[in-house]
Amino acid sequence: MTTATVDPELLQRGGLTLDVDGPRATITLVRPGALNAQTPLTWEALRSIGESLSAGPLSEQVRVVVVRGAGRAFSAGLDRRFFGEQEVDGLPGLAGIAALSDDDADATIAGFQSGFSWLREPGRVTVAAVQGHAIGAGFQLALACDLRVVADDVQFCMAETGLGIVPDLGGTYPLVHAVGYARSVEICLSGRRIGAEEAVATGLALRAVPAAELDVAVDALAASLVVAPPAAAAETLALLIGVADGADPAAALAAERAAQLRRLRALAAGEG
């Protein structure tokens, strides 16, 4: 197992570890004493990981990314300091963002979002292994992944609206795609918690397992996702994402034709 080329100090300050083992990368939130609460440095470190996995040899090596939390929670959301301080670890908190110009505030939030958005790129499959609390930013991090496997003690909650703010880390789009508009309205405005059974029934989670079996279940899933040839898998992911993003039937058919032609020509050229 190796560590990818991300600044170790940034990972440490962001409360993350990154390990790469063959075609699998594992990102672990490692602030269990704070229930893996997130800070702006967490998002900066996530963005740096995404850049590392999208460039150079790792872009071809890594085909599945697992995101997990150490301890009894996946992530309890935002670090409390983010609510009350102008700056958190040298980056703006909520009050600091409010004091910025419109352009600077927009750029700041866009930077935060970029720590999550790369998880949905078609070059790899991303899996969230979720146990315990996945609240607010923790819920949005899980939603950023393609697939979610949950422990039977999971508690999802979109807490932002009840705190007077909104989900702004990219969570609204995958939430509506997973459970539909009406259910998303109820989840966000009520701020209620969603357990494992409901998560599976509504499409938030692929499957639920006993907490003690979560790592084994995720390992098995990750292994199964890298069986197909890499180029064919990437093309298929791109097709599915296109449909999920609203491609109409004719556009989906055209995308399939183009992707298949690329595959056939690559195979004919012996490129696999």
mmCIF file of C-alpha atoms in Angstrom:
data_model
loop_
_atom_site.group_PDB
_atom_site.id
_atom_site.type_symbol
_atom_site.label_atom_id
_atom_site.label_comp_id
_atom_site.label_asym_id
_atom_site.label_seq_id
_atom_site.Cartn_x
_atom_site.Cartn_y
_atom_site.Cartn_z
ATOM 1 C CA MET A 1 0.000 0.000 0.000
ATOM 2 C CA THR A 2 1.325 3.435 -0.944
ATOM 3 C CA THR A 3 0.502 7.043 -0.142
ATOM 4 C CA ALA A 4 -0.304 9.284 -3.104
ATOM 5 C CA THR A 5 1.445 12.592 -3.738
ATOM 6 C CA VAL A 6 -0.626 14.927 -1.577
ATOM 7 C CA ASP A 7 0.997 17.313 0.895
ATOM 8 C CA PRO A 8 1.137 15.289 4.149
ATOM 9 C CA GLU A 9 0.735 18.444 6.236
ATOM 10 C CA LEU A 10 -2.428 19.397 4.343
ATOM 11 C CA LEU A 11 -3.846 15.916 4.875
ATOM 12 C CA GLN A 12 -3.018 16.072 8.578
ATOM 13 C CA ARG A 13 -4.513 19.547 9.041
ATOM 14 C CA GLY A 14 -7.571 18.534 7.035
ATOM 15 C CA GLY A 15 -8.110 15.440 9.173
ATOM 16 C CA LEU A 16 -7.678 12.955 6.327
ATOM 17 C CA THR A 17 -5.523 10.054 5.263
ATOM 18 C CA LEU A 18 -5.125 8.716 1.733
ATOM 19 C CA ASP A 19 -3.894 5.245 0.865
ATOM 20 C CA VAL A 20 -3.584 3.743 -2.601
ATOM 21 C CA ASP A 21 -3.477 -0.023 -3.015
ATOM 22 C CA GLY A 22 -3.462 -1.113 -6.647
ATOM 23 C CA PRO A 23 -6.648 0.114 -8.337
ATOM 24 C CA ARG A 24 -8.205 1.259 -5.050
ATOM 25 C CA ALA A 25 -7.735 4.516 -3.168
ATOM 26 C CA THR A 26 -9.116 4.908 0.347
ATOM 27 C CA ILE A 27 -9.795 8.317 1.870
ATOM 28 C CA THR A 28 -10.391 8.205 5.618
ATOM 29 C CA LEU A 29 -11.646 11.038 7.800
ATOM 30 C CA VAL A 30 -9.509 10.715 10.926
ATOM 31 C CA ARG A 31 -10.917 13.034 13.569
ATOM 32 C CA PRO A 32 -12.899 10.414 15.482
ATOM 33 C CA GLY A 33 -12.779 12.441 18.695
ATOM 34 C CA ALA A 34 -14.753 15.161 16.885
ATOM 35 C CA LEU A 35 -16.929 12.630 15.033
ATOM 36 C CA ASN A 36 -14.947 13.521 11.898
ATOM 37 C CA ALA A 37 -16.302 17.063 11.770
ATOM 38 C CA GLN A 38 -15.141 18.899 8.659
ATOM 39 C CA THR A 39 -13.352 22.228 8.214
ATOM 40 C CA PRO A 40 -12.415 24.232 5.113
ATOM 41 C CA LEU A 41 -9.041 22.488 5.273
ATOM 42 C CA THR A 42 -10.858 19.159 4.943
ATOM 43 C CA TRP A 43 -12.317 20.356 1.666
ATOM 44 C CA GLU A 44 -8.986 21.765 0.500
ATOM 45 C CA ALA A 45 -7.354 18.409 1.234
ATOM 46 C CA LEU A 46 -10.147 16.580 -0.601
ATOM 47 C CA ARG A 47 -9.650 18.835 -3.614
ATOM 48 C CA SER A 48 -5.917 18.123 -3.549
ATOM 49 C CA ILE A 49 -6.612 14.388 -3.408
ATOM 50 C CA GLY A 50 -8.890 14.710 -6.425
ATOM 51 C CA GLU A 51 -6.169 16.509 -8.354
ATOM 52 C CA SER A 52 -3.628 13.843 -7.376
ATOM 53 C CA LEU A 53 -5.900 11.028 -8.537
ATOM 54 C CA SER A 54 -6.727 12.788 -11.804
ATOM 55 C CA ALA A 55 -3.171 13.436 -12.984
ATOM 56 C CA GLY A 56 -0.144 11.337 -13.808
ATOM 57 C CA PRO A 57 0.086 7.588 -13.217
ATOM 58 C CA LEU A 58 -2.602 7.532 -10.541
ATOM 59 C CA SER A 59 -5.216 8.683 -13.053
ATOM 60 C CA GLU A 60 -4.824 5.348 -14.837
ATOM 61 C CA GLN A 61 -4.085 3.228 -11.781
ATOM 62 C CA VAL A 62 -6.953 4.172 -9.457
ATOM 63 C CA ARG A 63 -10.364 2.941 -10.561
ATOM 64 C CA VAL A 64 -12.335 2.938 -7.325
ATOM 65 C CA VAL A 65 -12.223 5.386 -4.425
ATOM 66 C CA VAL A 66 -13.635 4.504 -1.016
ATOM 67 C CA VAL A 67 -14.485 7.322 1.396
ATOM 68 C CA ARG A 68 -14.851 6.306 5.034
ATOM 69 C CA GLY A 69 -14.749 7.721 8.536
ATOM 70 C CA ALA A 70 -12.680 6.441 11.449
ATOM 71 C CA GLY A 71 -14.486 5.635 14.674
ATOM 72 C CA ARG A 72 -18.203 5.514 15.323
ATOM 73 C CA ALA A 73 -19.323 8.194 12.840
ATOM 74 C CA PHE A 74 -18.800 8.876 9.162
ATOM 75 C CA SER A 75 -18.934 12.648 9.711
ATOM 76 C CA ALA A 76 -21.052 14.753 12.056
ATOM 77 C CA GLY A 77 -20.887 17.720 9.678
ATOM 78 C CA LEU A 78 -19.217 21.093 10.095
ATOM 79 C CA ASP A 79 -16.708 21.806 12.817
ATOM 80 C CA ARG A 80 -18.454 24.054 15.357
ATOM 81 C CA ARG A 81 -15.773 26.704 14.904
ATOM 82 C CA PHE A 82 -17.012 27.278 11.360
ATOM 83 C CA PHE A 83 -20.214 28.790 12.742
ATOM 84 C CA GLY A 84 -18.718 31.252 15.209
ATOM 85 C CA GLU A 85 -15.328 32.379 13.933
ATOM 86 C CA GLN A 86 -14.242 34.684 11.121
ATOM 87 C CA GLU A 87 -11.489 32.242 10.185
ATOM 88 C CA VAL A 88 -10.968 28.534 10.789
ATOM 89 C CA ASP A 89 -7.390 27.349 10.325
ATOM 90 C CA GLY A 90 -6.649 30.380 8.167
ATOM 91 C CA LEU A 91 -9.665 29.972 5.878
ATOM 92 C CA PRO A 92 -12.950 31.905 6.168
ATOM 93 C CA GLY A 93 -15.746 30.670 8.394
ATOM 94 C CA LEU A 94 -19.397 31.539 7.813
ATOM 95 C CA ALA A 95 -19.037 35.064 9.197
ATOM 96 C CA GLY A 96 -15.880 35.562 7.180
ATOM 97 C CA ILE A 97 -17.598 34.479 3.973
ATOM 98 C CA ALA A 98 -20.493 36.887 4.621
ATOM 99 C CA ALA A 99 -18.016 39.777 4.857
ATOM 100 C CA LEU A 100 -16.432 39.056 1.464
ATOM 101 C CA SER A 101 -17.404 40.695 -1.809
ATOM 102 C CA ASP A 102 -19.900 38.776 -3.935
ATOM 103 C CA ASP A 103 -17.185 37.567 -6.306
ATOM 104 C CA ASP A 104 -14.805 36.535 -3.538
ATOM 105 C CA ALA A 105 -17.554 34.777 -1.587
ATOM 106 C CA ASP A 106 -18.678 32.916 -4.696
ATOM 107 C CA ALA A 107 -15.104 31.854 -5.448
ATOM 108 C CA THR A 108 -14.579 30.734 -1.853
ATOM 109 C CA ILE A 109 -17.666 28.530 -1.817
ATOM 110 C CA ALA A 110 -16.820 27.194 -5.280
ATOM 111 C CA GLY A 111 -13.440 26.182 -3.895
ATOM 112 C CA PHE A 112 -15.123 24.329 -1.049
ATOM 113 C CA GLN A 113 -17.438 22.568 -3.521
ATOM 114 C CA SER A 114 -14.502 21.414 -5.632
ATOM 115 C CA GLY A 115 -13.443 19.144 -2.782
ATOM 116 C CA PHE A 116 -16.627 17.155 -3.396
ATOM 117 C CA SER A 117 -17.423 17.531 -7.100
ATOM 118 C CA TRP A 118 -14.505 15.456 -8.425
ATOM 119 C CA LEU A 119 -15.960 12.388 -6.692
ATOM 120 C CA ARG A 120 -18.601 12.216 -9.421
ATOM 121 C CA GLU A 121 -16.254 12.331 -12.402
ATOM 122 C CA PRO A 122 -16.579 9.279 -14.701
ATOM 123 C CA GLY A 123 -12.940 8.203 -14.581
ATOM 124 C CA ARG A 124 -13.529 6.109 -11.465
ATOM 125 C CA VAL A 125 -16.288 4.787 -9.208
ATOM 126 C CA THR A 126 -16.604 6.292 -5.740
ATOM 127 C CA VAL A 127 -18.080 4.482 -2.746
ATOM 128 C CA ALA A 128 -19.001 5.954 0.629
ATOM 129 C CA ALA A 129 -18.801 3.529 3.559
ATOM 130 C CA VAL A 130 -21.117 5.169 6.058
ATOM 131 C CA GLN A 131 -21.613 4.311 9.710
ATOM 132 C CA GLY A 132 -23.189 6.309 12.512
ATOM 133 C CA HIS A 133 -23.807 9.995 11.921
ATOM 134 C CA ALA A 134 -23.625 11.470 8.415
ATOM 135 C CA ILE A 135 -24.948 14.930 9.197
ATOM 136 C CA GLY A 136 -24.948 18.049 7.028
ATOM 137 C CA ALA A 137 -21.562 18.206 5.304
ATOM 138 C CA GLY A 138 -21.137 14.526 6.181
ATOM 139 C CA PHE A 139 -24.382 13.692 4.366
ATOM 140 C CA GLN A 140 -23.265 15.780 1.397
ATOM 141 C CA LEU A 141 -19.893 14.015 1.263
ATOM 142 C CA ALA A 142 -21.667 10.664 1.153
ATOM 143 C CA LEU A 143 -24.031 11.978 -1.537
ATOM 144 C CA ALA A 144 -21.055 13.112 -3.630
ATOM 145 C CA CYS A 145 -20.074 9.468 -4.096
ATOM 146 C CA ASP A 146 -21.587 7.238 -6.776
ATOM 147 C CA LEU A 147 -22.552 4.517 -4.302
ATOM 148 C CA ARG A 148 -23.272 4.362 -0.586
ATOM 149 C CA VAL A 149 -23.057 1.260 1.581
ATOM 150 C CA VAL A 150 -24.318 1.895 5.096
ATOM 151 C CA ALA A 151 -24.097 0.269 8.482
ATOM 152 C CA ASP A 152 -27.313 -0.550 10.270
ATOM 153 C CA ASP A 153 -26.666 2.298 12.735
ATOM 154 C CA VAL A 154 -26.435 5.022 10.071
ATOM 155 C CA GLN A 155 -28.199 8.342 10.625
ATOM 156 C CA PHE A 156 -28.381 10.652 7.609
ATOM 157 C CA CYS A 157 -29.536 14.230 8.202
ATOM 158 C CA MET A 158 -29.469 17.402 6.089
ATOM 159 C CA ALA A 159 -29.203 19.821 8.996
ATOM 160 C CA GLU A 160 -28.239 23.046 7.203
ATOM 161 C CA THR A 161 -31.672 24.556 6.595
ATOM 162 C CA GLY A 162 -32.601 24.205 10.252
ATOM 163 C CA LEU A 163 -29.463 26.196 11.109
ATOM 164 C CA GLY A 164 -30.488 29.068 8.846
ATOM 165 C CA ILE A 165 -28.188 28.200 5.941
ATOM 166 C CA VAL A 166 -28.473 25.888 2.921
ATOM 167 C CA PRO A 167 -26.677 22.754 1.710
ATOM 168 C CA ASP A 168 -23.962 24.254 -0.512
ATOM 169 C CA LEU A 169 -21.386 21.498 -0.962
ATOM 170 C CA GLY A 170 -23.142 19.926 -3.927
ATOM 171 C CA GLY A 171 -25.629 17.860 -1.948
ATOM 172 C CA THR A 172 -28.918 19.046 -3.439
ATOM 173 C CA TYR A 173 -28.302 17.635 -6.925
ATOM 174 C CA PRO A 174 -27.536 14.012 -5.968
ATOM 175 C CA LEU A 175 -30.181 14.056 -3.245
ATOM 176 C CA VAL A 176 -32.955 14.949 -5.703
ATOM 177 C CA HIS A 177 -31.620 12.399 -8.191
ATOM 178 C CA ALA A 178 -31.581 9.699 -5.510
ATOM 179 C CA VAL A 179 -34.948 10.219 -3.835
ATOM 180 C CA GLY A 180 -36.903 12.709 -5.971
ATOM 181 C CA TYR A 181 -37.960 16.310 -5.448
ATOM 182 C CA ALA A 182 -40.805 15.815 -2.980
ATOM 183 C CA ARG A 183 -38.870 13.578 -0.614
ATOM 184 C CA SER A 184 -35.855 15.899 -0.847
ATOM 185 C CA VAL A 185 -38.020 18.834 0.229
ATOM 186 C CA GLU A 186 -39.197 16.900 3.272
ATOM 187 C CA ILE A 187 -35.683 15.699 4.166
ATOM 188 C CA CYS A 188 -34.109 19.158 3.919
ATOM 189 C CA LEU A 189 -36.826 21.243 5.554
ATOM 190 C CA SER A 190 -37.662 18.851 8.383
ATOM 191 C CA GLY A 191 -34.044 18.048 9.181
ATOM 192 C CA ARG A 192 -35.142 14.628 10.350
ATOM 193 C CA ARG A 193 -32.838 11.639 10.508
ATOM 194 C CA ILE A 194 -32.930 8.765 8.047
ATOM 195 C CA GLY A 195 -31.940 5.288 9.150
ATOM 196 C CA ALA A 196 -30.524 2.366 7.225
ATOM 197 C CA GLU A 197 -33.788 0.700 6.210
ATOM 198 C CA GLU A 198 -35.264 3.895 4.774
ATOM 199 C CA ALA A 199 -31.971 4.795 3.095
ATOM 200 C CA VAL A 200 -31.988 1.546 1.133
ATOM 201 C CA ALA A 201 -35.715 1.711 0.384
ATOM 202 C CA THR A 202 -35.491 5.248 -1.037
ATOM 203 C CA GLY A 203 -32.293 4.798 -3.021
ATOM 204 C CA LEU A 204 -29.972 6.765 -0.749
ATOM 205 C CA ALA A 205 -27.985 3.594 -0.075
ATOM 206 C CA LEU A 206 -27.135 0.600 -2.213
ATOM 207 C CA ARG A 207 -27.322 -1.768 0.735
ATOM 208 C CA ALA A 208 -27.194 -1.887 4.535
ATOM 209 C CA VAL A 209 -25.142 -4.319 6.593
ATOM 210 C CA PRO A 210 -24.406 -4.834 10.287
ATOM 211 C CA ALA A 211 -21.848 -2.287 11.470
ATOM 212 C CA ALA A 212 -19.281 -5.002 12.159
ATOM 213 C CA GLU A 213 -19.523 -6.136 8.522
ATOM 214 C CA LEU A 214 -19.284 -2.732 6.822
ATOM 215 C CA ASP A 215 -15.603 -2.887 5.897
ATOM 216 C CA VAL A 216 -15.906 -6.419 4.517
ATOM 217 C CA ALA A 217 -18.966 -5.480 2.450
ATOM 218 C CA VAL A 218 -17.248 -2.407 1.028
ATOM 219 C CA ASP A 219 -14.084 -4.372 0.247
ATOM 220 C CA ALA A 220 -16.136 -6.916 -1.704
ATOM 221 C CA LEU A 221 -18.014 -4.207 -3.589
ATOM 222 C CA ALA A 222 -14.833 -2.309 -4.437
ATOM 223 C CA ALA A 223 -13.223 -5.487 -5.772
ATOM 224 C CA SER A 224 -16.251 -6.217 -7.964
ATOM 225 C CA LEU A 225 -16.197 -2.732 -9.480
ATOM 226 C CA VAL A 226 -12.730 -3.123 -10.999
ATOM 227 C CA VAL A 227 -13.376 -6.417 -12.813
ATOM 228 C CA ALA A 228 -14.400 -4.811 -16.127
ATOM 229 C CA PRO A 229 -11.712 -3.423 -18.461
ATOM 230 C CA PRO A 230 -10.860 0.150 -17.386
ATOM 231 C CA ALA A 231 -11.661 1.934 -20.640
ATOM 232 C CA ALA A 232 -15.001 0.157 -21.059
ATOM 233 C CA ALA A 233 -15.882 0.923 -17.444
ATOM 234 C CA ALA A 234 -15.065 4.624 -17.879
ATOM 235 C CA GLU A 235 -17.145 4.867 -21.063
ATOM 236 C CA THR A 236 -20.074 3.121 -19.362
ATOM 237 C CA LEU A 237 -19.868 5.437 -16.359
ATOM 238 C CA ALA A 238 -19.894 8.457 -18.664
ATOM 239 C CA LEU A 239 -23.005 7.126 -20.431
ATOM 240 C CA LEU A 240 -24.832 6.535 -17.158
ATOM 241 C CA ILE A 241 -23.869 9.944 -15.781
ATOM 242 C CA GLY A 242 -25.137 11.549 -18.972
ATOM 243 C CA VAL A 243 -28.532 9.906 -18.536
ATOM 244 C CA ALA A 244 -28.613 10.799 -14.836
ATOM 245 C CA ASP A 245 -27.831 14.400 -15.763
ATOM 246 C CA GLY A 246 -30.873 14.564 -18.023
ATOM 247 C CA ALA A 247 -29.839 13.407 -21.489
ATOM 248 C CA ASP A 248 -32.957 12.691 -23.536
ATOM 249 C CA PRO A 249 -33.422 9.253 -25.143
ATOM 250 C CA ALA A 250 -32.110 10.367 -28.524
ATOM 251 C CA ALA A 251 -29.015 11.945 -26.984
ATOM 252 C CA ALA A 252 -28.407 8.825 -24.899
ATOM 253 C CA LEU A 253 -28.627 6.632 -27.993
ATOM 254 C CA ALA A 254 -26.202 8.889 -29.853
ATOM 255 C CA ALA A 255 -23.781 8.819 -26.915
ATOM 256 C CA GLU A 256 -23.954 5.013 -26.864
ATOM 257 C CA ARG A 257 -23.150 4.840 -30.578
ATOM 258 C CA ALA A 258 -20.171 7.151 -30.235
ATOM 259 C CA ALA A 259 -18.836 5.340 -27.175
ATOM 260 C CA GLN A 260 -19.209 1.944 -28.813
ATOM 261 C CA LEU A 261 -17.373 3.099 -31.914
ATOM 262 C CA ARG A 262 -14.500 4.354 -29.766
ATOM 263 C CA ARG A 263 -14.387 1.008 -27.974
ATOM 264 C CA LEU A 264 -14.502 -1.068 -31.159
ATOM 265 C CA ARG A 265 -11.716 0.939 -32.762
ATOM 266 C CA ALA A 266 -9.604 0.731 -29.603
ATOM 267 C CA LEU A 267 -10.082 -3.033 -29.440
ATOM 268 C CA ALA A 268 -9.281 -3.405 -33.135
ATOM 269 C CA ALA A 269 -6.067 -1.476 -32.521
ATOM 270 C CA GLY A 270 -5.199 -3.804 -29.652
ATOM 271 C CA GLU A 271 -5.576 -1.069 -27.056
ATOM 272 C CA GLY A 272 -7.951 -2.971 -24.743
#
